[in-house]
PDB file of C-alpha atoms in Angstrom:
ATOM      1  CA  MET A   1       2.846 104.721   2.350  1.00 92.00           C
ATOM      2  CA  TYR A   2       4.958 101.754   3.332  1.00 89.00           C
ATOM      3  CA  ASP A   3       7.404 103.920   5.324  1.00 92.00           C
ATOM      4  CA  TYR A   4       4.474 104.902   7.588  1.00 93.00           C
ATOM      5  CA  ILE A   5       3.106 101.332   7.731  1.00 96.00           C
ATOM      6  CA  LYS A   6       6.510 100.130   8.980  1.00 96.00           C
ATOM      7  CA  THR A   7       6.106 102.439  11.982  1.00 96.00           C
ATOM      8  CA  ILE A   8       2.926 100.480  12.938  1.00 95.00           C
ATOM      9  CA  ILE A   9       3.846  96.919  11.938  1.00 97.00           C
ATOM     10  CA  PRO A  10       7.167  95.159  12.392  1.00 96.00           C
ATOM     11  CA  GLU A  11       8.946  94.828   9.020  1.00 96.00           C
ATOM     12  CA  GLU A  12       9.150  91.024   9.191  1.00 97.00           C
ATOM     13  CA  ARG A  13       5.361  90.855   9.057  1.00 97.00           C
ATOM     14  CA  ILE A  14       5.083  92.946   5.900  1.00 98.00           C
ATOM     15  CA  LEU A  15       5.479  90.696   2.831  1.00 98.00           C
ATOM     16  CA  PHE A  16       5.735  92.231  -0.652  1.00 98.00           C
ATOM     17  CA  HIS A  17       4.673  90.440  -3.867  1.00 97.00           C
ATOM     18  CA  GLU A  18       3.251  87.600  -1.796  1.00 98.00           C
ATOM     19  CA  PRO A  19       1.777  84.682  -3.801  1.00 97.00           C
ATOM     20  CA  MET A  20      -1.870  84.301  -2.686  1.00 97.00           C
ATOM     21  CA  SER A  21      -1.712  80.598  -3.701  1.00 97.00           C
ATOM     22  CA  LYS A  22      -0.025  80.209  -0.295  1.00 96.00           C
ATOM     23  CA  HIS A  23      -2.990  81.696   1.502  1.00 96.00           C
ATOM     24  CA  THR A  24      -6.017  80.063  -0.096  1.00 96.00           C
ATOM     25  CA  THR A  25      -7.300  76.484   0.106  1.00 96.00           C
ATOM     26  CA  PHE A  26      -7.708  76.431  -3.711  1.00 97.00           C
ATOM     27  CA  ARG A  27      -3.911  76.793  -3.798  1.00 97.00           C
ATOM     28  CA  VAL A  28      -4.165  79.214  -6.737  1.00 97.00           C
ATOM     29  CA  GLY A  29      -3.851  82.987  -7.132  1.00 96.00           C
ATOM     30  CA  GLY A  30      -1.294  85.571  -8.187  1.00 97.00           C
ATOM     31  CA  GLU A  31       0.690  87.961  -6.001  1.00 97.00           C
ATOM     32  CA  ALA A  32      -0.741  90.544  -3.668  1.00 97.00           C
ATOM     33  CA  ASP A  33       1.157  93.839  -3.787  1.00 97.00           C
ATOM     34  CA  CYS A  34       1.596  93.422  -0.047  1.00 98.00           C
ATOM     35  CA  LEU A  35       0.433  91.041   2.653  1.00 98.00           C
ATOM     36  CA  ILE A  36       0.505  92.263   6.235  1.00 98.00           C
ATOM     37  CA  MET A  37       0.176  89.882   9.212  1.00 97.00           C
ATOM     38  CA  ILE A  38      -1.650  91.509  12.094  1.00 97.00           C
ATOM     39  CA  HIS A  39      -1.096  90.310  15.663  1.00 97.00           C
ATOM     40  CA  GLU A  40      -2.856  93.014  17.729  1.00 96.00           C
ATOM     41  CA  GLU A  41      -6.093  94.959  17.549  1.00 96.00           C
ATOM     42  CA  GLN A  42      -4.249  98.252  17.986  1.00 96.00           C
ATOM     43  CA  GLU A  43      -2.087  97.488  14.928  1.00 97.00           C
ATOM     44  CA  LEU A  44      -5.173  96.770  12.899  1.00 97.00           C
ATOM     45  CA  ALA A  45      -6.991  99.908  14.086  1.00 97.00           C
ATOM     46  CA  LYS A  46      -4.078 102.151  13.088  1.00 97.00           C
ATOM     47  CA  LEU A  47      -3.612 100.365   9.772  1.00 97.00           C
ATOM     48  CA  VAL A  48      -7.241 100.442   8.611  1.00 97.00           C
ATOM     49  CA  ARG A  49      -7.669 104.068   9.666  1.00 96.00           C
ATOM     50  CA  TYR A  50      -4.639 105.022   7.618  1.00 96.00           C
ATOM     51  CA  LEU A  51      -5.625 102.907   4.562  1.00 97.00           C
ATOM     52  CA  ASN A  52      -9.122 104.347   4.556  1.00 95.00           C
ATOM     53  CA  GLN A  53      -7.739 107.850   4.832  1.00 95.00           C
ATOM     54  CA  ILE A  54      -5.498 107.413   1.779  1.00 95.00           C
ATOM     55  CA  GLU A  55      -8.141 105.324  -0.008  1.00 94.00           C
ATOM     56  CA  GLU A  56      -5.826 102.340  -0.470  1.00 95.00           C
ATOM     57  CA  ALA A  57      -7.540  99.041  -1.362  1.00 95.00           C
ATOM     58  CA  TYR A  58      -7.285  96.255   1.233  1.00 96.00           C
ATOM     59  CA  PHE A  59      -8.899  92.900   1.930  1.00 96.00           C
ATOM     60  CA  ILE A  60      -9.041  90.885   5.143  1.00 96.00           C
ATOM     61  CA  VAL A  61      -8.319  87.159   4.993  1.00 95.00           C
ATOM     62  CA  GLY A  62      -8.415  84.327   7.532  1.00 90.00           C
ATOM     63  CA  ASN A  63      -7.632  80.873   6.216  1.00 91.00           C
ATOM     64  CA  GLY A  64      -8.544  81.773   2.615  1.00 92.00           C
ATOM     65  CA  SER A  65     -10.945  78.818   2.506  1.00 92.00           C
ATOM     66  CA  ASN A  66     -13.705  80.622   0.597  1.00 92.00           C
ATOM     67  CA  LEU A  67     -11.520  82.810  -1.600  1.00 96.00           C
ATOM     68  CA  LEU A  68     -10.477  82.823  -5.230  1.00 98.00           C
ATOM     69  CA  VAL A  69      -7.736  85.346  -6.138  1.00 98.00           C
ATOM     70  CA  GLY A  70      -7.132  86.219  -9.796  1.00 97.00           C
ATOM     71  CA  ASP A  71      -3.948  84.973 -11.529  1.00 97.00           C
ATOM     72  CA  LYS A  72      -2.768  88.549 -11.869  1.00 96.00           C
ATOM     73  CA  GLY A  73      -3.003  88.900  -8.126  1.00 96.00           C
ATOM     74  CA  TYR A  74      -4.449  91.709  -5.987  1.00 97.00           C
ATOM     75  CA  ARG A  75      -3.516  95.340  -6.430  1.00 95.00           C
ATOM     76  CA  GLY A  76      -3.685  96.403  -2.861  1.00 96.00           C
ATOM     77  CA  ILE A  77      -2.931  95.181   0.673  1.00 97.00           C
ATOM     78  CA  VAL A  78      -4.074  91.832   2.012  1.00 98.00           C
ATOM     79  CA  ILE A  79      -4.447  91.866   5.796  1.00 98.00           C
ATOM     80  CA  LYS A  80      -4.129  88.506   7.476  1.00 97.00           C
ATOM     81  CA  LEU A  81      -5.212  88.171  11.121  1.00 95.00           C
ATOM     82  CA  ASP A  82      -2.521  85.965  12.567  1.00 91.00           C
ATOM     83  CA  GLY A  83      -0.689  84.925  15.745  1.00 93.00           C
ATOM     84  CA  PRO A  84      -2.410  86.230  18.838  1.00 95.00           C
ATOM     85  CA  MET A  85      -5.426  87.189  16.689  1.00 95.00           C
ATOM     86  CA  GLY A  86      -6.097  83.465  16.476  1.00 95.00           C
ATOM     87  CA  GLU A  87      -6.023  82.683  20.193  1.00 96.00           C
ATOM     88  CA  VAL A  88      -8.755  80.588  21.785  1.00 97.00           C
ATOM     89  CA  GLU A  89      -9.805  80.742  25.457  1.00 97.00           C
ATOM     90  CA  THR A  90     -12.480  78.798  27.338  1.00 97.00           C
ATOM     91  CA  LYS A  91     -14.234  80.049  30.466  1.00 97.00           C
ATOM     92  CA  GLY A  92     -17.111  77.946  31.734  1.00 97.00           C
ATOM     93  CA  THR A  93     -19.344  77.102  28.706  1.00 98.00           C
ATOM     94  CA  VAL A  94     -18.154  80.076  26.603  1.00 98.00           C
ATOM     95  CA  ILE A  95     -15.211  79.998  24.178  1.00 98.00           C
ATOM     96  CA  ARG A  96     -13.694  83.338  23.102  1.00 98.00           C
ATOM     97  CA  ALA A  97     -11.986  82.833  19.765  1.00 98.00           C
ATOM     98  CA  GLY A  98      -9.926  85.353  17.779  1.00 97.00           C
ATOM     99  CA  ALA A  99     -10.989  85.937  14.218  1.00 97.00           C
ATOM    100  CA  GLY A 100      -7.870  84.155  12.944  1.00 96.00           C
ATOM    101  CA  ALA A 101      -8.548  80.946  14.916  1.00 97.00           C
ATOM    102  CA  LEU A 102      -9.346  77.913  12.766  1.00 96.00           C
ATOM    103  CA  LEU A 103     -12.792  76.378  13.309  1.00 95.00           C
ATOM    104  CA  SER A 104     -11.157  73.010  13.773  1.00 94.00           C
ATOM    105  CA  LYS A 105      -9.121  74.415  16.680  1.00 95.00           C
ATOM    106  CA  VAL A 106     -12.211  75.868  18.358  1.00 97.00           C
ATOM    107  CA  ALA A 107     -14.142  72.587  17.898  1.00 97.00           C
ATOM    108  CA  ALA A 108     -11.177  70.641  19.354  1.00 97.00           C
ATOM    109  CA  GLN A 109     -11.031  72.897  22.393  1.00 97.00           C
ATOM    110  CA  ALA A 110     -14.782  72.549  22.879  1.00 98.00           C
ATOM    111  CA  LYS A 111     -14.416  68.797  22.926  1.00 98.00           C
ATOM    112  CA  GLU A 112     -11.484  68.942  25.381  1.00 97.00           C
ATOM    113  CA  HIS A 113     -13.702  70.920  27.794  1.00 98.00           C
ATOM    114  CA  GLY A 114     -16.702  68.669  27.303  1.00 98.00           C
ATOM    115  CA  LEU A 115     -18.777  71.311  25.481  1.00 98.00           C
ATOM    116  CA  CYS A 116     -21.352  70.433  22.804  1.00 97.00           C
ATOM    117  CA  GLY A 117     -22.430  72.490  19.805  1.00 97.00           C
ATOM    118  CA  MET A 118     -19.329  72.940  17.664  1.00 97.00           C
ATOM    119  CA  GLU A 119     -19.132  69.402  16.323  1.00 97.00           C
ATOM    120  CA  PHE A 120     -20.599  70.535  12.940  1.00 95.00           C
ATOM    121  CA  ALA A 121     -17.605  72.864  12.466  1.00 94.00           C
ATOM    122  CA  ALA A 122     -14.761  70.476  13.151  1.00 93.00           C
ATOM    123  CA  GLY A 123     -14.167  69.691   9.445  1.00 90.00           C
ATOM    124  CA  ILE A 124     -14.846  73.140   8.012  1.00 92.00           C
ATOM    125  CA  PRO A 125     -11.423  74.495   6.928  1.00 90.00           C
ATOM    126  CA  GLY A 126     -12.177  78.174   7.597  1.00 91.00           C
ATOM    127  CA  SER A 127     -11.372  80.665  10.377  1.00 96.00           C
ATOM    128  CA  ILE A 128     -13.742  82.087  12.953  1.00 97.00           C
ATOM    129  CA  GLY A 129     -13.759  85.431  11.193  1.00 96.00           C
ATOM    130  CA  GLY A 130     -14.763  83.980   7.844  1.00 94.00           C
ATOM    131  CA  ALA A 131     -17.276  81.653   9.519  1.00 95.00           C
ATOM    132  CA  VAL A 132     -18.985  84.628  11.133  1.00 97.00           C
ATOM    133  CA  VAL A 133     -19.037  86.633   7.915  1.00 96.00           C
ATOM    134  CA  MET A 134     -20.608  83.754   5.995  1.00 94.00           C
ATOM    135  CA  ASN A 135     -22.628  82.281   8.861  1.00 96.00           C
ATOM    136  CA  ALA A 136     -20.863  79.010   7.988  1.00 93.00           C
ATOM    137  CA  GLY A 137     -22.695  75.797   8.544  1.00 92.00           C
ATOM    138  CA  ALA A 138     -22.711  72.050   7.889  1.00 91.00           C
ATOM    139  CA  TYR A 139     -24.681  68.966   8.860  1.00 90.00           C
ATOM    140  CA  GLY A 140     -27.524  70.889  10.366  1.00 90.00           C
ATOM    141  CA  GLY A 141     -25.463  73.334  12.443  1.00 94.00           C
ATOM    142  CA  GLU A 142     -24.743  77.053  11.845  1.00 95.00           C
ATOM    143  CA  MET A 143     -22.656  79.697  13.458  1.00 97.00           C
ATOM    144  CA  ARG A 144     -25.746  81.735  14.421  1.00 96.00           C
ATOM    145  CA  GLU A 145     -26.794  78.871  16.705  1.00 97.00           C
ATOM    146  CA  VAL A 146     -23.592  79.117  18.811  1.00 97.00           C
ATOM    147  CA  VAL A 147     -22.455  82.779  18.578  1.00 98.00           C
ATOM    148  CA  LYS A 148     -23.214  84.764  21.715  1.00 97.00           C
ATOM    149  CA  TYR A 149     -21.659  88.043  20.529  1.00 98.00           C
ATOM    150  CA  VAL A 150     -19.092  89.291  18.037  1.00 98.00           C
ATOM    151  CA  LYS A 151     -16.410  91.928  18.619  1.00 98.00           C
ATOM    152  CA  LEU A 152     -15.999  94.050  15.516  1.00 98.00           C
ATOM    153  CA  MET A 153     -13.928  96.954  14.207  1.00 98.00           C
ATOM    154  CA  THR A 154     -15.318  99.866  12.178  1.00 97.00           C
ATOM    155  CA  PRO A 155     -13.396 101.492   9.263  1.00 94.00           C
ATOM    156  CA  GLU A 156     -12.475 104.255  11.733  1.00 94.00           C
ATOM    157  CA  GLY A 157     -10.735 101.718  13.948  1.00 95.00           C
ATOM    158  CA  LYS A 158     -13.404 101.808  16.689  1.00 96.00           C
ATOM    159  CA  ILE A 159     -14.196  98.540  18.479  1.00 97.00           C
ATOM    160  CA  ILE A 160     -17.859  97.642  18.869  1.00 98.00           C
ATOM    161  CA  GLN A 161     -19.807  94.582  19.991  1.00 98.00           C
ATOM    162  CA  LYS A 162     -22.914  93.025  18.481  1.00 98.00           C
ATOM    163  CA  ASN A 163     -25.089  90.262  19.931  1.00 97.00           C
ATOM    164  CA  THR A 164     -26.463  87.447  17.805  1.00 96.00           C
ATOM    165  CA  ASP A 165     -29.701  89.262  16.950  1.00 96.00           C
ATOM    166  CA  GLU A 166     -27.800  92.333  15.795  1.00 97.00           C
ATOM    167  CA  MET A 167     -25.582  90.234  13.489  1.00 97.00           C
ATOM    168  CA  HIS A 168     -28.427  89.702  10.968  1.00 97.00           C
ATOM    169  CA  PHE A 169     -27.452  86.072  10.445  1.00 97.00           C
ATOM    170  CA  GLY A 170     -29.106  84.321   7.536  1.00 95.00           C
ATOM    171  CA  TYR A 171     -28.172  81.655   4.994  1.00 93.00           C
ATOM    172  CA  ARG A 172     -24.506  82.464   4.171  1.00 92.00           C
ATOM    173  CA  HIS A 173     -25.194  86.044   5.290  1.00 95.00           C
ATOM    174  CA  SER A 174     -24.389  88.301   8.219  1.00 97.00           C
ATOM    175  CA  LEU A 175     -24.171  91.981   9.109  1.00 97.00           C
ATOM    176  CA  LEU A 176     -20.655  91.903   7.579  1.00 95.00           C
ATOM    177  CA  LYS A 177     -22.231  91.559   4.157  1.00 94.00           C
ATOM    178  CA  GLU A 178     -24.076  94.820   4.781  1.00 96.00           C
ATOM    179  CA  GLN A 179     -21.496  97.018   6.534  1.00 96.00           C
ATOM    180  CA  PRO A 180     -17.720  97.364   6.178  1.00 94.00           C
ATOM    181  CA  LEU A 181     -16.883  95.874   9.564  1.00 97.00           C
ATOM    182  CA  ILE A 182     -14.058  93.546  10.520  1.00 97.00           C
ATOM    183  CA  VAL A 183     -14.470  90.555  12.814  1.00 98.00           C
ATOM    184  CA  LEU A 184     -11.990  90.597  15.736  1.00 98.00           C
ATOM    185  CA  GLU A 185     -13.379  87.921  17.994  1.00 98.00           C
ATOM    186  CA  ALA A 186     -16.465  85.790  18.549  1.00 98.00           C
ATOM    187  CA  ALA A 187     -17.836  84.402  21.827  1.00 98.00           C
ATOM    188  CA  ILE A 188     -19.189  80.903  21.273  1.00 98.00           C
ATOM    189  CA  ALA A 189     -21.837  79.751  23.848  1.00 98.00           C
ATOM    190  CA  LEU A 190     -22.019  75.961  24.198  1.00 98.00           C
ATOM    191  CA  VAL A 191     -23.610  73.393  26.506  1.00 98.00           C
ATOM    192  CA  PRO A 192     -21.945  70.714  28.671  1.00 98.00           C
ATOM    193  CA  GLY A 193     -21.773  67.191  27.312  1.00 97.00           C
ATOM    194  CA  GLU A 194     -19.841  63.926  27.480  1.00 97.00           C
ATOM    195  CA  ILE A 195     -16.458  64.103  25.755  1.00 97.00           C
ATOM    196  CA  ALA A 196     -16.927  60.507  24.406  1.00 98.00           C
ATOM    197  CA  ASN A 197     -20.207  61.487  22.788  1.00 97.00           C
ATOM    198  CA  ILE A 198     -18.701  64.688  21.283  1.00 97.00           C
ATOM    199  CA  GLN A 199     -15.756  62.667  19.924  1.00 97.00           C
ATOM    200  CA  SER A 200     -18.133  60.113  18.465  1.00 97.00           C
ATOM    201  CA  ARG A 201     -20.183  62.764  16.710  1.00 96.00           C
ATOM    202  CA  MET A 202     -17.027  64.387  15.287  1.00 96.00           C
ATOM    203  CA  GLU A 203     -15.819  61.041  14.005  1.00 96.00           C
ATOM    204  CA  GLU A 204     -19.199  60.340  12.433  1.00 96.00           C
ATOM    205  CA  LEU A 205     -19.208  63.666  10.598  1.00 95.00           C
ATOM    206  CA  ALA A 206     -15.526  63.263   9.534  1.00 95.00           C
ATOM    207  CA  ALA A 207     -16.414  59.867   8.046  1.00 96.00           C
ATOM    208  CA  LYS A 208     -19.341  61.421   6.109  1.00 94.00           C
ATOM    209  CA  ARG A 209     -17.031  64.107   4.763  1.00 94.00           C
ATOM    210  CA  ARG A 210     -14.423  61.600   3.634  1.00 94.00           C
ATOM    211  CA  GLU A 211     -17.097  59.489   1.975  1.00 94.00           C
ATOM    212  CA  LYS A 212     -18.922  62.300   0.172  1.00 94.00           C
ATOM    213  CA  GLN A 213     -16.478  65.153  -0.329  1.00 95.00           C
ATOM    214  CA  PRO A 214     -13.321  65.384  -2.478  1.00 96.00           C
ATOM    215  CA  LEU A 215     -11.020  66.201   0.411  1.00 94.00           C
ATOM    216  CA  GLU A 216      -7.968  64.899  -1.489  1.00 96.00           C
ATOM    217  CA  TYR A 217      -7.928  67.912  -3.854  1.00 97.00           C
ATOM    218  CA  PRO A 218      -7.567  71.646  -3.094  1.00 97.00           C
ATOM    219  CA  SER A 219     -10.972  73.443  -3.173  1.00 97.00           C
ATOM    220  CA  ALA A 220     -12.995  76.074  -1.400  1.00 95.00           C
ATOM    221  CA  GLY A 221     -15.443  73.529  -0.073  1.00 92.00           C
ATOM    222  CA  SER A 222     -18.981  73.811  -1.345  1.00 93.00           C
ATOM    223  CA  THR A 223     -18.663  76.142  -4.333  1.00 96.00           C
ATOM    224  CA  PHE A 224     -22.275  77.279  -4.670  1.00 97.00           C
ATOM    225  CA  LYS A 225     -25.009  78.436  -2.338  1.00 95.00           C
ATOM    226  CA  ARG A 226     -28.100  76.278  -2.081  1.00 93.00           C
ATOM    227  CA  PRO A 227     -30.861  77.797  -4.295  1.00 94.00           C
ATOM    228  CA  GLU A 228     -34.198  77.936  -2.491  1.00 92.00           C
ATOM    229  CA  GLY A 229     -36.041  74.670  -3.132  1.00 94.00           C
ATOM    230  CA  TYR A 230     -33.085  72.959  -4.834  1.00 95.00           C
ATOM    231  CA  PHE A 231     -29.695  71.377  -4.203  1.00 95.00           C
ATOM    232  CA  ALA A 232     -26.855  72.915  -6.200  1.00 96.00           C
ATOM    233  CA  ALA A 233     -25.054  69.586  -6.603  1.00 97.00           C
ATOM    234  CA  LYS A 234     -28.168  67.900  -8.059  1.00 97.00           C
ATOM    235  CA  LEU A 235     -28.731  70.780 -10.532  1.00 98.00           C
ATOM    236  CA  ILE A 236     -25.075  70.562 -11.636  1.00 98.00           C
ATOM    237  CA  GLU A 237     -25.254  66.799 -12.110  1.00 97.00           C
ATOM    238  CA  ASP A 238     -28.560  67.088 -13.983  1.00 97.00           C
ATOM    239  CA  ALA A 239     -26.901  69.553 -16.361  1.00 98.00           C
ATOM    240  CA  GLY A 240     -24.421  66.793 -17.278  1.00 97.00           C
ATOM    241  CA  LEU A 241     -21.453  68.407 -15.612  1.00 98.00           C
ATOM    242  CA  ARG A 242     -20.172  65.706 -13.286  1.00 98.00           C
ATOM    243  CA  GLY A 243     -16.387  65.479 -13.901  1.00 98.00           C
ATOM    244  CA  ALA A 244     -16.361  68.425 -16.353  1.00 98.00           C
ATOM    245  CA  PHE A 245     -12.983  70.128 -16.792  1.00 97.00           C
ATOM    246  CA  VAL A 246     -11.714  73.601 -17.637  1.00 98.00           C
ATOM    247  CA  GLY A 247      -7.938  73.371 -17.728  1.00 97.00           C
ATOM    248  CA  GLY A 248      -6.892  71.853 -14.426  1.00 98.00           C
ATOM    249  CA  ALA A 249     -10.139  72.666 -12.636  1.00 98.00           C
ATOM    250  CA  GLN A 250     -12.841  70.013 -12.387  1.00 98.00           C
ATOM    251  CA  VAL A 251     -16.402  69.539 -11.179  1.00 98.00           C
ATOM    252  CA  SER A 252     -15.758  66.842  -8.597  1.00 98.00           C
ATOM    253  CA  GLU A 253     -16.815  63.346  -9.626  1.00 96.00           C
ATOM    254  CA  LYS A 254     -17.383  62.596  -5.970  1.00 96.00           C
ATOM    255  CA  HIS A 255     -19.627  65.607  -5.195  1.00 96.00           C
ATOM    256  CA  CYS A 256     -20.838  67.890  -8.002  1.00 97.00           C
ATOM    257  CA  GLY A 257     -21.190  70.820  -5.612  1.00 97.00           C
ATOM    258  CA  PHE A 258     -17.390  71.078  -5.393  1.00 97.00           C
ATOM    259  CA  VAL A 259     -15.088  72.627  -7.965  1.00 98.00           C
ATOM    260  CA  VAL A 260     -11.589  71.197  -7.264  1.00 98.00           C
ATOM    261  CA  ASN A 261      -8.035  72.014  -8.321  1.00 98.00           C
ATOM    262  CA  LYS A 262      -7.471  68.596  -9.915  1.00 97.00           C
ATOM    263  CA  ASN A 263      -4.337  69.221 -11.928  1.00 96.00           C
ATOM    264  CA  GLN A 264      -2.397  72.425 -11.268  1.00 96.00           C
ATOM    265  CA  ALA A 265      -5.365  74.665 -12.166  1.00 97.00           C
ATOM    266  CA  SER A 266      -5.029  78.385 -12.548  1.00 97.00           C
ATOM    267  CA  SER A 267      -7.480  80.827 -11.001  1.00 97.00           C
ATOM    268  CA  SER A 268      -8.725  81.498 -14.517  1.00 97.00           C
ATOM    269  CA  ASP A 269      -9.511  77.763 -14.908  1.00 98.00           C
ATOM    270  CA  VAL A 270     -11.532  77.719 -11.706  1.00 98.00           C
ATOM    271  CA  TYR A 271     -13.329  80.959 -12.550  1.00 98.00           C
ATOM    272  CA  ALA A 272     -14.190  79.869 -16.088  1.00 98.00           C
ATOM    273  CA  LEU A 273     -15.544  76.524 -14.772  1.00 98.00           C
ATOM    274  CA  ILE A 274     -17.725  78.297 -12.237  1.00 98.00           C
ATOM    275  CA  GLN A 275     -19.123  80.506 -14.953  1.00 98.00           C
ATOM    276  CA  GLU A 276     -19.690  77.515 -17.241  1.00 98.00           C
ATOM    277  CA  ILE A 277     -21.524  75.688 -14.483  1.00 98.00           C
ATOM    278  CA  GLN A 278     -23.787  78.682 -13.857  1.00 98.00           C
ATOM    279  CA  LYS A 279     -24.561  78.989 -17.610  1.00 98.00           C
ATOM    280  CA  LYS A 280     -25.284  75.251 -18.119  1.00 98.00           C
ATOM    281  CA  VAL A 281     -27.438  74.992 -14.988  1.00 98.00           C
ATOM    282  CA  ARG A 282     -29.442  78.038 -16.074  1.00 98.00           C
ATOM    283  CA  GLU A 283     -29.971  76.504 -19.516  1.00 98.00           C
ATOM    284  CA  SER A 284     -30.865  73.101 -18.072  1.00 97.00           C
ATOM    285  CA  SER A 285     -33.167  74.057 -15.219  1.00 97.00           C
ATOM    286  CA  GLY A 286     -33.796  77.836 -15.400  1.00 97.00           C
ATOM    287  CA  VAL A 287     -32.245  78.190 -11.929  1.00 97.00           C
ATOM    288  CA  ASN A 288     -29.533  80.756 -11.176  1.00 97.00           C
ATOM    289  CA  ILE A 289     -26.966  79.309  -8.786  1.00 97.00           C
ATOM    290  CA  GLU A 290     -24.810  81.765  -6.930  1.00 96.00           C
ATOM    291  CA  PRO A 291     -21.199  81.063  -5.855  1.00 96.00           C
ATOM    292  CA  GLU A 292     -20.282  80.994  -2.169  1.00 94.00           C
ATOM    293  CA  VAL A 293     -16.754  81.740  -3.225  1.00 95.00           C
ATOM    294  CA  ILE A 294     -15.497  85.361  -2.934  1.00 95.00           C
ATOM    295  CA  PHE A 295     -13.519  86.661  -5.932  1.00 96.00           C
ATOM    296  CA  ILE A 296     -10.797  89.265  -5.566  1.00 96.00           C
ATOM    297  CA  GLY A 297      -8.344  90.600  -8.116  1.00 93.00           C
ATOM    298  CA  SER A 298      -8.779  90.602 -11.867  1.00 87.00           C
ATOM    299  CA  PHE A 299     -10.443  87.776 -13.834  1.00 83.00           C
ATOM    300  CA  GLY A 300     -10.679  89.690 -17.132  1.00 67.00           C
TER     301      GLY A 300
END
């Protein structure tokens, strides 16, 4: 298998036994059998066609900001969209961003060009690809409000394009949750504004994040989806879990909606704490809270 893959991808971008702790914002996770860094759409098309043909497991990552990988790692290939797959280009009021581009980079470029609409995303640690998959949002803004179209790849390596309506955006949901498609690029449609006002709004939101969120510890951001009619953080606090520990993982004392890697946690610590939170909240309030975090690998 790898002999063929080396004919598609330069060998220096194929990493064996790669610790996934290097590629997630939780800073935990065992080794992936192989991590491949993709720089071009053609490379990706050839690779996914081949992996699907031989039925080899693979998983696409961006910045790993919403991902928990088991301590035993991932038995398969992790594909990371990197280099040119993270380029950002602005034309008029539209920004074309590769799936590997960080949201913070796109927000910064929007500000530089005097474009409003991406301020909400400046402090979200994810990539454009992950943000589209999850319809990421914060402080009243969501990706569905700014995405004009998304360029996608099918499992057969075919490139297609979907407009916003076709993306089935909902709360932490998109078409990518329904079909096995890969985000290649998103076009972000913004509106002209004053750079000083955009900067001011970004600073205001950054100050709110520093005040309310435990940015000093590794985490995956908000750990749970918001249950309809409730706030996850309030349910967790009401269940008496503020500051609760499992191993090195903790329910943040600053914001109960965050599970943080407080003291060299393992993936198993984080996973066990998430399960404990779900159990205690269900017992306390009768509400099922669902993780935003995606789990890959073994947690048994």
